[in-house]
Structure formats: structure tokens, C-alpha cells
Tab-separated table of C-alpha atoms in Angstrom:
chain	number	residue	atom	x	y	z
A	1	MET	CA	94.540	94.072	104.999
A	2	SER	CA	95.361	94.665	100.575
A	3	LEU	CA	93.440	95.139	102.821
A	4	SER	CA	94.146	92.593	105.432
A	5	ASN	CA	93.876	95.136	108.180
A	6	PRO	CA	90.802	97.410	108.566
A	7	THR	CA	92.263	100.254	110.545
A	8	HIS	CA	92.839	101.951	107.209
A	9	ALA	CA	89.177	102.630	106.635
A	10	PRO	CA	88.290	104.812	109.637
A	11	ALA	CA	91.401	106.901	109.069
A	12	HIS	CA	89.936	108.357	105.899
A	13	ILE	CA	86.428	109.130	106.978
A	14	SER	CA	85.800	112.440	108.678
A	15	ALA	CA	82.207	111.595	109.495
A	16	PRO	CA	80.080	108.494	109.043
A	17	VAL	CA	77.435	108.488	106.378
A	18	PRO	CA	74.095	109.124	108.105
A	19	ALA	CA	72.188	105.870	108.287
A	20	ALA	CA	70.415	103.609	110.656
A	21	ARG	CA	72.838	102.410	113.271
A	22	GLY	CA	70.883	99.235	113.835
A	23	ASP	CA	71.279	98.000	110.277
A	24	GLY	CA	71.466	94.241	110.732
A	25	GLY	CA	72.707	93.628	107.214
A	26	ALA	CA	75.625	96.030	107.683
A	27	LEU	CA	76.454	94.360	110.999
A	28	VAL	CA	76.622	90.954	109.303
A	29	LEU	CA	78.774	92.290	106.456
A	30	SER	CA	81.279	93.986	108.774
A	31	ALA	CA	81.480	90.811	110.848
A	32	LEU	CA	82.096	88.809	107.670
A	33	ALA	CA	84.856	91.223	106.698
A	34	ALA	CA	86.650	90.576	109.999
A	35	VAL	CA	86.184	86.826	109.572
A	36	PHE	CA	87.617	87.022	106.040
A	37	TRP	CA	90.646	88.929	107.307
A	38	GLY	CA	91.157	86.236	109.926
A	39	THR	CA	91.264	83.534	107.238
A	40	ASN	CA	94.149	85.281	105.486
A	41	PHE	CA	96.661	83.995	108.000
A	42	GLU	CA	95.892	80.314	107.389
A	43	ALA	CA	95.768	80.969	103.645
A	44	THR	CA	99.208	82.572	103.909
A	45	ARG	CA	100.531	79.490	105.708
A	46	LEU	CA	99.197	77.229	102.961
A	47	ALA	CA	100.617	79.407	100.195
A	48	LEU	CA	104.059	79.489	101.820
A	49	ILE	CA	104.304	75.689	101.727
A	50	ASP	CA	105.143	75.882	98.009
A	51	LEU	CA	105.809	79.584	97.360
A	52	PRO	CA	108.662	81.773	98.592
A	53	PRO	CA	107.430	84.802	100.550
A	54	TRP	CA	108.012	87.587	98.017
A	55	THR	CA	106.336	85.569	95.284
A	56	ALA	CA	103.330	84.769	97.474
A	57	ALA	CA	102.876	88.403	98.502
A	58	ALA	CA	103.286	89.706	94.950
A	59	GLY	CA	100.902	87.117	93.503
A	60	ARG	CA	98.215	88.015	95.995
A	61	PHE	CA	98.426	91.714	95.319
A	62	VAL	CA	98.649	91.524	91.564
A	63	LEU	CA	95.172	89.984	91.689
A	64	ALA	CA	93.906	92.220	94.485
A	65	ALA	CA	95.147	95.453	92.899
A	66	ALA	CA	93.626	94.533	89.537
A	67	ALA	CA	90.287	93.769	91.210
A	68	ILE	CA	90.151	96.904	93.342
A	69	MET	CA	91.223	99.164	90.455
A	70	LEU	CA	88.442	97.626	88.372
A	71	TRP	CA	86.008	98.207	91.237
A	72	LEU	CA	87.132	101.844	91.484
A	73	ALA	CA	86.730	102.380	87.741
A	74	LEU	CA	83.256	100.843	87.650
A	75	THR	CA	81.808	102.446	90.785
A	76	LYS	CA	83.439	105.865	91.111
A	77	GLY	CA	85.634	106.340	88.079
A	78	ILE	CA	89.308	107.224	87.907
A	79	SER	CA	90.025	110.777	89.076
A	80	TRP	CA	93.414	111.846	87.737
A	81	ARG	CA	93.089	115.056	89.720
A	82	VAL	CA	93.044	113.089	92.964
A	83	LEU	CA	96.014	111.034	91.813
A	84	ARG	CA	98.094	114.102	90.895
A	85	ARG	CA	97.296	115.811	94.186
A	86	ASN	CA	98.305	112.788	96.258
A	87	LEU	CA	100.931	111.160	94.036
A	88	PHE	CA	103.861	111.421	96.447
A	89	ALA	CA	101.708	110.480	99.440
A	90	TYR	CA	100.368	107.437	97.616
A	91	ALA	CA	103.890	106.391	96.613
A	92	ALA	CA	105.232	106.597	100.177
A	93	LEU	CA	102.176	105.015	101.745
A	94	GLY	CA	102.080	102.199	99.196
A	95	VAL	CA	105.684	101.286	99.903
A	96	ILE	CA	105.305	101.534	103.696
A	97	GLY	CA	101.800	100.270	104.319
A	98	VAL	CA	101.210	97.785	101.521
A	99	ALA	CA	104.612	96.511	100.388
A	100	GLY	CA	106.343	96.917	103.763
A	101	PHE	CA	103.508	95.586	105.858
A	102	ASN	CA	102.839	92.573	103.649
A	103	ALA	CA	106.513	91.749	103.129
A	104	ALA	CA	106.864	91.610	106.916
A	105	LEU	CA	103.727	89.475	107.167
A	106	PHE	CA	104.719	86.924	104.525
A	107	LEU	CA	108.336	86.731	105.671
A	108	GLY	CA	107.211	86.502	109.283
A	109	MET	CA	104.691	83.761	108.589
A	110	GLU	CA	107.550	81.440	107.606
A	111	THR	CA	108.228	80.944	111.338
A	112	SER	CA	105.157	82.392	113.070
A	113	SER	CA	101.766	80.729	113.439
A	114	PRO	CA	98.504	82.027	111.933
A	115	VAL	CA	96.908	82.537	115.355
A	116	THR	CA	99.883	84.425	116.785
A	117	ALA	CA	100.180	86.549	113.652
A	118	ALA	CA	96.476	87.429	113.747
A	119	LEU	CA	96.708	88.328	117.404
A	120	ILE	CA	99.747	90.561	116.909
A	121	MET	CA	97.999	92.293	114.025
A	122	GLY	CA	94.907	92.604	116.209
A	123	THR	CA	96.803	95.093	118.366
A	124	SER	CA	97.459	97.416	115.417
A	125	PRO	CA	94.631	99.875	116.304
A	126	LEU	CA	96.248	100.331	119.708
A	127	THR	CA	99.694	100.725	118.143
A	128	THR	CA	98.245	103.349	115.827
A	129	ASN	CA	96.763	105.332	118.717
A	130	LEU	CA	99.987	105.182	120.731
A	131	LEU	CA	102.160	106.255	117.780
A	132	ASP	CA	99.735	109.048	116.989
A	133	SER	CA	100.008	110.277	120.559
A	134	ILE	CA	103.801	110.228	120.340
A	135	LEU	CA	103.825	112.147	117.053
A	136	LEU	CA	101.411	114.715	118.489
A	137	ARG	CA	103.563	114.948	121.625
A	138	ARG	CA	100.743	114.171	123.985
A	139	LEU	CA	100.400	111.437	126.552
A	140	PRO	CA	98.147	108.512	125.655
A	141	SER	CA	95.276	107.771	127.999
A	142	LEU	CA	95.879	105.526	130.981
A	143	LEU	CA	93.323	103.032	129.664
A	144	ALA	CA	95.167	102.894	126.345
A	145	VAL	CA	98.460	102.035	128.041
A	146	VAL	CA	96.898	99.495	130.408
A	147	GLY	CA	94.954	97.928	127.559
A	148	MET	CA	98.088	97.625	125.434
A	149	VAL	CA	99.958	95.935	128.278
A	150	ILE	CA	97.083	93.495	128.824
A	151	SER	CA	96.787	92.714	125.109
A	152	LEU	CA	100.535	92.078	124.824
A	153	PHE	CA	100.262	89.795	127.861
A	154	GLY	CA	97.585	87.890	125.940
A	155	VAL	CA	99.903	87.593	122.933
A	156	ALA	CA	102.620	86.230	125.230
A	157	LEU	CA	100.176	83.659	126.591
A	158	THR	CA	99.262	82.598	123.070
A	159	VAL	CA	102.871	81.927	122.013
A	160	GLY	CA	103.582	80.133	125.303
A	161	ALA	CA	106.115	82.664	126.575
A	162	PHE	CA	105.332	81.781	130.205
A	163	SER	CA	105.910	78.068	129.665
A	164	GLY	CA	109.403	78.316	128.233
A	165	ALA	CA	108.641	79.191	124.615
A	166	HIS	CA	110.107	82.249	122.936
A	167	PHE	CA	108.868	84.708	120.378
A	168	ALA	CA	109.922	83.481	116.950
A	169	SER	CA	111.829	85.765	114.613
A	170	GLY	CA	108.677	85.815	112.467
A	171	ASP	CA	106.678	87.210	115.385
A	172	ILE	CA	109.087	90.156	115.576
A	173	LEU	CA	108.767	90.738	111.827
A	174	ILE	CA	104.974	90.730	112.077
A	175	LEU	CA	105.174	93.211	114.953
A	176	LEU	CA	107.310	95.456	112.743
A	177	GLY	CA	104.705	95.010	110.013
A	178	SER	CA	102.029	96.094	112.460
A	179	ILE	CA	104.028	99.250	113.185
A	180	ALA	CA	104.369	99.876	109.431
A	181	TRP	CA	100.589	99.575	109.112
A	182	ALA	CA	100.114	101.996	111.988
A	183	LEU	CA	102.367	104.512	110.234
A	184	TYR	CA	100.400	103.952	107.035
A	185	THR	CA	97.124	104.636	108.813
A	186	ILE	CA	98.458	107.817	110.387
A	187	GLY	CA	100.008	108.908	107.091
A	188	CYS	CA	96.746	108.382	105.218
A	189	ARG	CA	94.979	110.665	107.650
A	190	ARG	CA	97.689	113.353	107.589
A	191	TRP	CA	99.006	113.342	104.026
A	192	VAL	CA	96.095	112.399	101.758
A	193	ARG	CA	93.822	115.223	100.623
A	194	ASP	CA	90.315	115.134	99.126
A	195	ALA	CA	90.259	111.411	98.339
A	196	THR	CA	87.826	108.669	99.261
A	197	PRO	CA	88.909	105.542	101.170
A	198	LEU	CA	88.406	103.490	98.003
A	199	GLU	CA	90.661	105.785	95.947
A	200	THR	CA	93.406	105.787	98.553
A	201	SER	CA	93.215	102.022	99.016
A	202	ALA	CA	93.291	101.374	95.267
A	203	TRP	CA	96.217	103.657	94.456
A	204	THR	CA	98.356	102.695	97.451
A	205	MET	CA	97.638	99.026	96.729
A	206	LEU	CA	98.755	99.519	93.142
A	207	VAL	CA	102.031	101.138	94.263
A	208	GLY	CA	102.608	98.426	96.861
A	209	THR	CA	101.933	95.746	94.263
A	210	LEU	CA	104.543	97.213	91.913
A	211	ALA	CA	107.098	97.273	94.748
A	212	LEU	CA	106.339	93.672	95.750
A	213	ALA	CA	106.446	92.486	92.131
A	214	LEU	CA	109.820	94.149	91.535
A	215	ALA	CA	111.222	92.588	94.710
A	216	ALA	CA	109.886	89.156	93.751
A	217	LEU	CA	111.378	89.410	90.238
A	218	ARG	CA	114.696	90.515	91.709
A	219	LEU	CA	114.960	87.985	94.549
A	220	GLU	CA	112.950	84.991	93.305
A	221	THR	CA	111.466	83.437	90.171
A	222	PRO	CA	107.737	84.162	90.611
A	223	ILE	CA	106.537	83.306	87.095
A	224	ALA	CA	108.206	79.885	87.011
A	225	THR	CA	107.195	79.180	90.602
A	226	PHE	CA	103.527	79.958	89.995
A	227	ALA	CA	103.586	77.894	86.804
A	228	HIS	CA	104.397	74.786	88.841
A	229	ALA	CA	102.359	75.624	91.940
A	230	PRO	CA	99.688	73.101	92.991
A	231	ALA	CA	95.989	73.934	92.994
A	232	VAL	CA	95.863	74.537	96.770
A	233	VAL	CA	98.422	77.322	96.420
A	234	TRP	CA	96.479	79.006	93.637
A	235	ALA	CA	93.284	78.671	95.673
A	236	SER	CA	94.975	80.221	98.717
A	237	VAL	CA	96.348	83.167	96.743
A	238	VAL	CA	93.055	83.823	94.950
A	239	TRP	CA	91.186	83.609	98.263
A	240	MET	CA	93.532	86.120	99.931
A	241	ALA	CA	93.322	88.479	96.968
A	242	LEU	CA	89.603	88.484	96.234
A	243	VAL	CA	87.905	87.409	99.464
A	244	GLY	CA	90.479	88.306	102.129
A	245	SER	CA	91.311	91.672	100.574
A	246	VAL	CA	88.850	93.205	98.108
A	247	LEU	CA	85.564	91.647	99.252
A	248	ALA	CA	86.431	92.103	102.922
A	249	TYR	CA	87.272	95.740	102.268
A	250	ILE	CA	83.969	96.387	100.478
A	251	PHE	CA	81.983	94.717	103.269
A	252	TRP	CA	83.867	96.775	105.863
A	253	GLN	CA	83.082	99.981	104.013
A	254	VAL	CA	79.374	99.107	104.018
A	255	GLY	CA	79.574	98.665	107.790
A	256	ILE	CA	81.270	102.033	108.262
A	257	ALA	CA	78.828	103.836	105.979
A	258	ARG	CA	75.725	102.436	107.690
A	259	ARG	CA	76.837	101.970	111.290
A	260	GLY	CA	79.752	104.392	111.677
A	261	PRO	CA	83.471	103.687	112.191
A	262	GLY	CA	83.253	103.331	115.977
A	263	ALA	CA	80.545	100.680	116.001
A	264	THR	CA	82.151	98.839	113.091
A	265	SER	CA	85.698	98.805	114.506
A	266	VAL	CA	84.600	96.557	117.384
A	267	MET	CA	84.101	93.781	114.816
A	268	PHE	CA	87.873	93.680	114.294
A	269	ASN	CA	88.100	91.606	117.458
A	270	LEU	CA	86.722	88.729	115.389
A	271	VAL	CA	89.972	88.552	113.376
A	272	PRO	CA	92.029	86.496	115.883
A	273	VAL	CA	88.941	84.448	116.759
A	274	SER	CA	88.476	83.639	113.086
A	275	ALA	CA	92.162	82.698	112.763
A	276	LEU	CA	91.795	80.384	115.775
A	277	VAL	CA	88.714	78.650	114.331
A	278	VAL	CA	90.238	78.260	110.868
A	279	ALA	CA	93.405	76.772	112.353
A	280	ALA	CA	91.248	74.223	114.182
A	281	ILE	CA	89.372	73.387	110.958
A	282	PHE	CA	92.708	72.643	109.300
A	283	GLY	CA	93.621	70.201	112.049
A	284	ARG	CA	95.693	72.378	114.369
A	285	THR	CA	93.440	72.571	117.417
A	286	PRO	CA	94.535	75.359	119.786
A	287	ASP	CA	95.324	74.478	123.376
A	288	ALA	CA	93.728	76.084	126.421
A	289	MET	CA	96.590	78.576	126.786
A	290	GLN	CA	96.120	79.865	123.236
A	291	VAL	CA	92.390	80.310	123.751
A	292	ALA	CA	93.032	82.117	127.042
A	293	GLY	CA	95.641	84.314	125.364
A	294	VAL	CA	93.223	85.358	122.616
A	295	ALA	CA	90.534	86.171	125.193
A	296	VAL	CA	92.959	88.253	127.307
A	297	ALA	CA	94.271	90.098	124.247
A	298	ILE	CA	90.758	90.955	123.046
A	299	PHE	CA	89.870	92.182	126.542
A	300	GLY	CA	92.915	94.467	126.475
A	301	ILE	CA	91.966	95.836	123.062
A	302	LEU	CA	88.401	96.524	124.177
A	303	LEU	CA	89.647	98.170	127.358
A	304	ALA	CA	92.072	100.432	125.524
A	305	SER	CA	89.441	101.330	122.933
A	306	GLY	CA	86.907	102.349	125.575
A	307	LYS	CA	84.453	99.699	124.350
A	308	LEU	CA	83.800	98.100	127.726
A	309	PRO	CA	80.579	99.218	129.420
A	310	GLY	CA	81.185	102.015	131.907
A	311	LEU	CA	84.743	102.647	130.782
A	312	HIS	CA	85.750	105.343	128.322
A	313	ALA	CA	89.274	106.019	127.162
A	314	ARG	CA	90.177	109.681	127.109
A	315	SER	CA	90.682	111.075	123.639
């Protein structure tokens, strides 16, 4: 998610790398990736205590982009041919899916909660499938629609919508960010040619970082703000950049390569669970309604994805 959101990875892989599907190590790594993504939301909340949103987002991705570009250079090497072929696609996707998505997330987290944000983002695979169906002018499967409705009902339970509470403005921003990520995922699949997931992630992250940095320099004072930021803010930003973005992405790729995208994608349901647990660790114990909402939302996602035993969503 960046990569705080893993739906990017399957979009680039035409076929899983042949390997043993029962690889326990790959299962653990993909689960850890989802857990790391779930921690990003609490880390964002902590960073926003002392940092304005554009500065926090730009700081995270300056570190993350540098790390993932270094990883690309060391493991695969820089292919200028790939960059030239996909330059315009990378520019558009970086602005939409990295800068746009993360601007919405950091701005939204000023009024949303980590658990609600994680849960809204947890529906992004379903949003992607529905948007893809619309763009292809075909009807989504009945299970996909029912699952989306159930998952949104779970989100409503989590924010307390049935007990008088209302969706915060930040929740709406995060939903818009989720749509931006869905468009990014679809665009990566349709526009990018002859590039690996790592190359596409690195170059789009670099473009998104430049856009976020320019916005932060224009709207805020990021250098002065970071110079006076307390240690907890620096720790939160470094965690989001290196653990919640780059390391999580690498672990997720290992899962896809060894277990396949379908088996790995189920692990994404751990993201809101992780956000719930981390929130409790930081002293904000969820109530019964929030726990029920997370469970209902995950059920809806599994239903729509055809991951429940005996039920298969039509492609």
C-alpha cells in the first residue's frame, strides 16, 4: 500500500510462478505482509499528531521510494527500455494510485479511525472487480454484488451508523482513495506492457513521491516540520515506509510466487484484523459492534471473492 494495498500485485502477474502451493514459509510471509499493512493505519494516526497530512505522506514515500528503487537496482537492475515503453502509463498511475490514493488516506485519517480506514480499504479488491466489470460493460456476478453489500454493511456497523453515528468526512475521502487504488490496479493491468510488478511498483512509487513532495512543499513546510518532529513521529514514518510498504510488498511477492495470487489474496483479510489488534495495543479497545462489523465485512469480502467453501463467484 507504497504499497499499503496489495491488490496491485496480482494485477501484474499473468500466471503464478510454479512452486509448491503448501509452502509454509510463503504462507507466513504473506500473512506478515497483511499484518504490516494493517499497522500502517495506526502509524498514520500517530504521525498525524505532529505532522500535517501532505508532509506525512511525502515523508513516508521519500523513504519508501528510495528503498524500493535501491531494491530494484540490486535485484533486477534498472531497465530504461521498460521505463521508456511505459513512461506515460507510469506517470498517470503514479499520480492516481500512489499520490492520489495516499493523499486521500492521510487527509482522511485526520477525522477517520484506523480500524474504519483499514476496513474501507479492505473492500478495495471488490471495488476493483466492480469497476472492471463496468469498464468492460458486463454485469458483475450476483455473489460479487451481494458480498459488496454485506461488506459495506459491516463497515457501517464498525463506524456505528446504526446507533446514531455518521460517516466522517475522512471516511468519504478514504473511500475515494480506495476507488483511486482500484483505478490504479485496473490501469496497471491494461496500460503497462512487459514490466514486472517490482518495476511497475518502483516507478509509479517514484512518480507518486515526486507529486506528494511537490504538494507538501507548496502547501506546507515539510523540511522545518520534520526537523522539529518528535522521535515517535520519525519512528512512525520510517515504519510505514520500510516495514509497512517495502518489506510488506516483498513478502507479498514471495507469497504470490510460491502459492499463487488466488491463495495469497485471501491473506488480505488480515489487514482490518491487524488494525483492530494494533488499535487495542495502543489503548483504544474496540467495542463489540466494531468487532462484529469487521467480521461481517470480512465475510462479505470472502463471499464476493468466491473463497467460501461451496460457493464460487462467476468470473
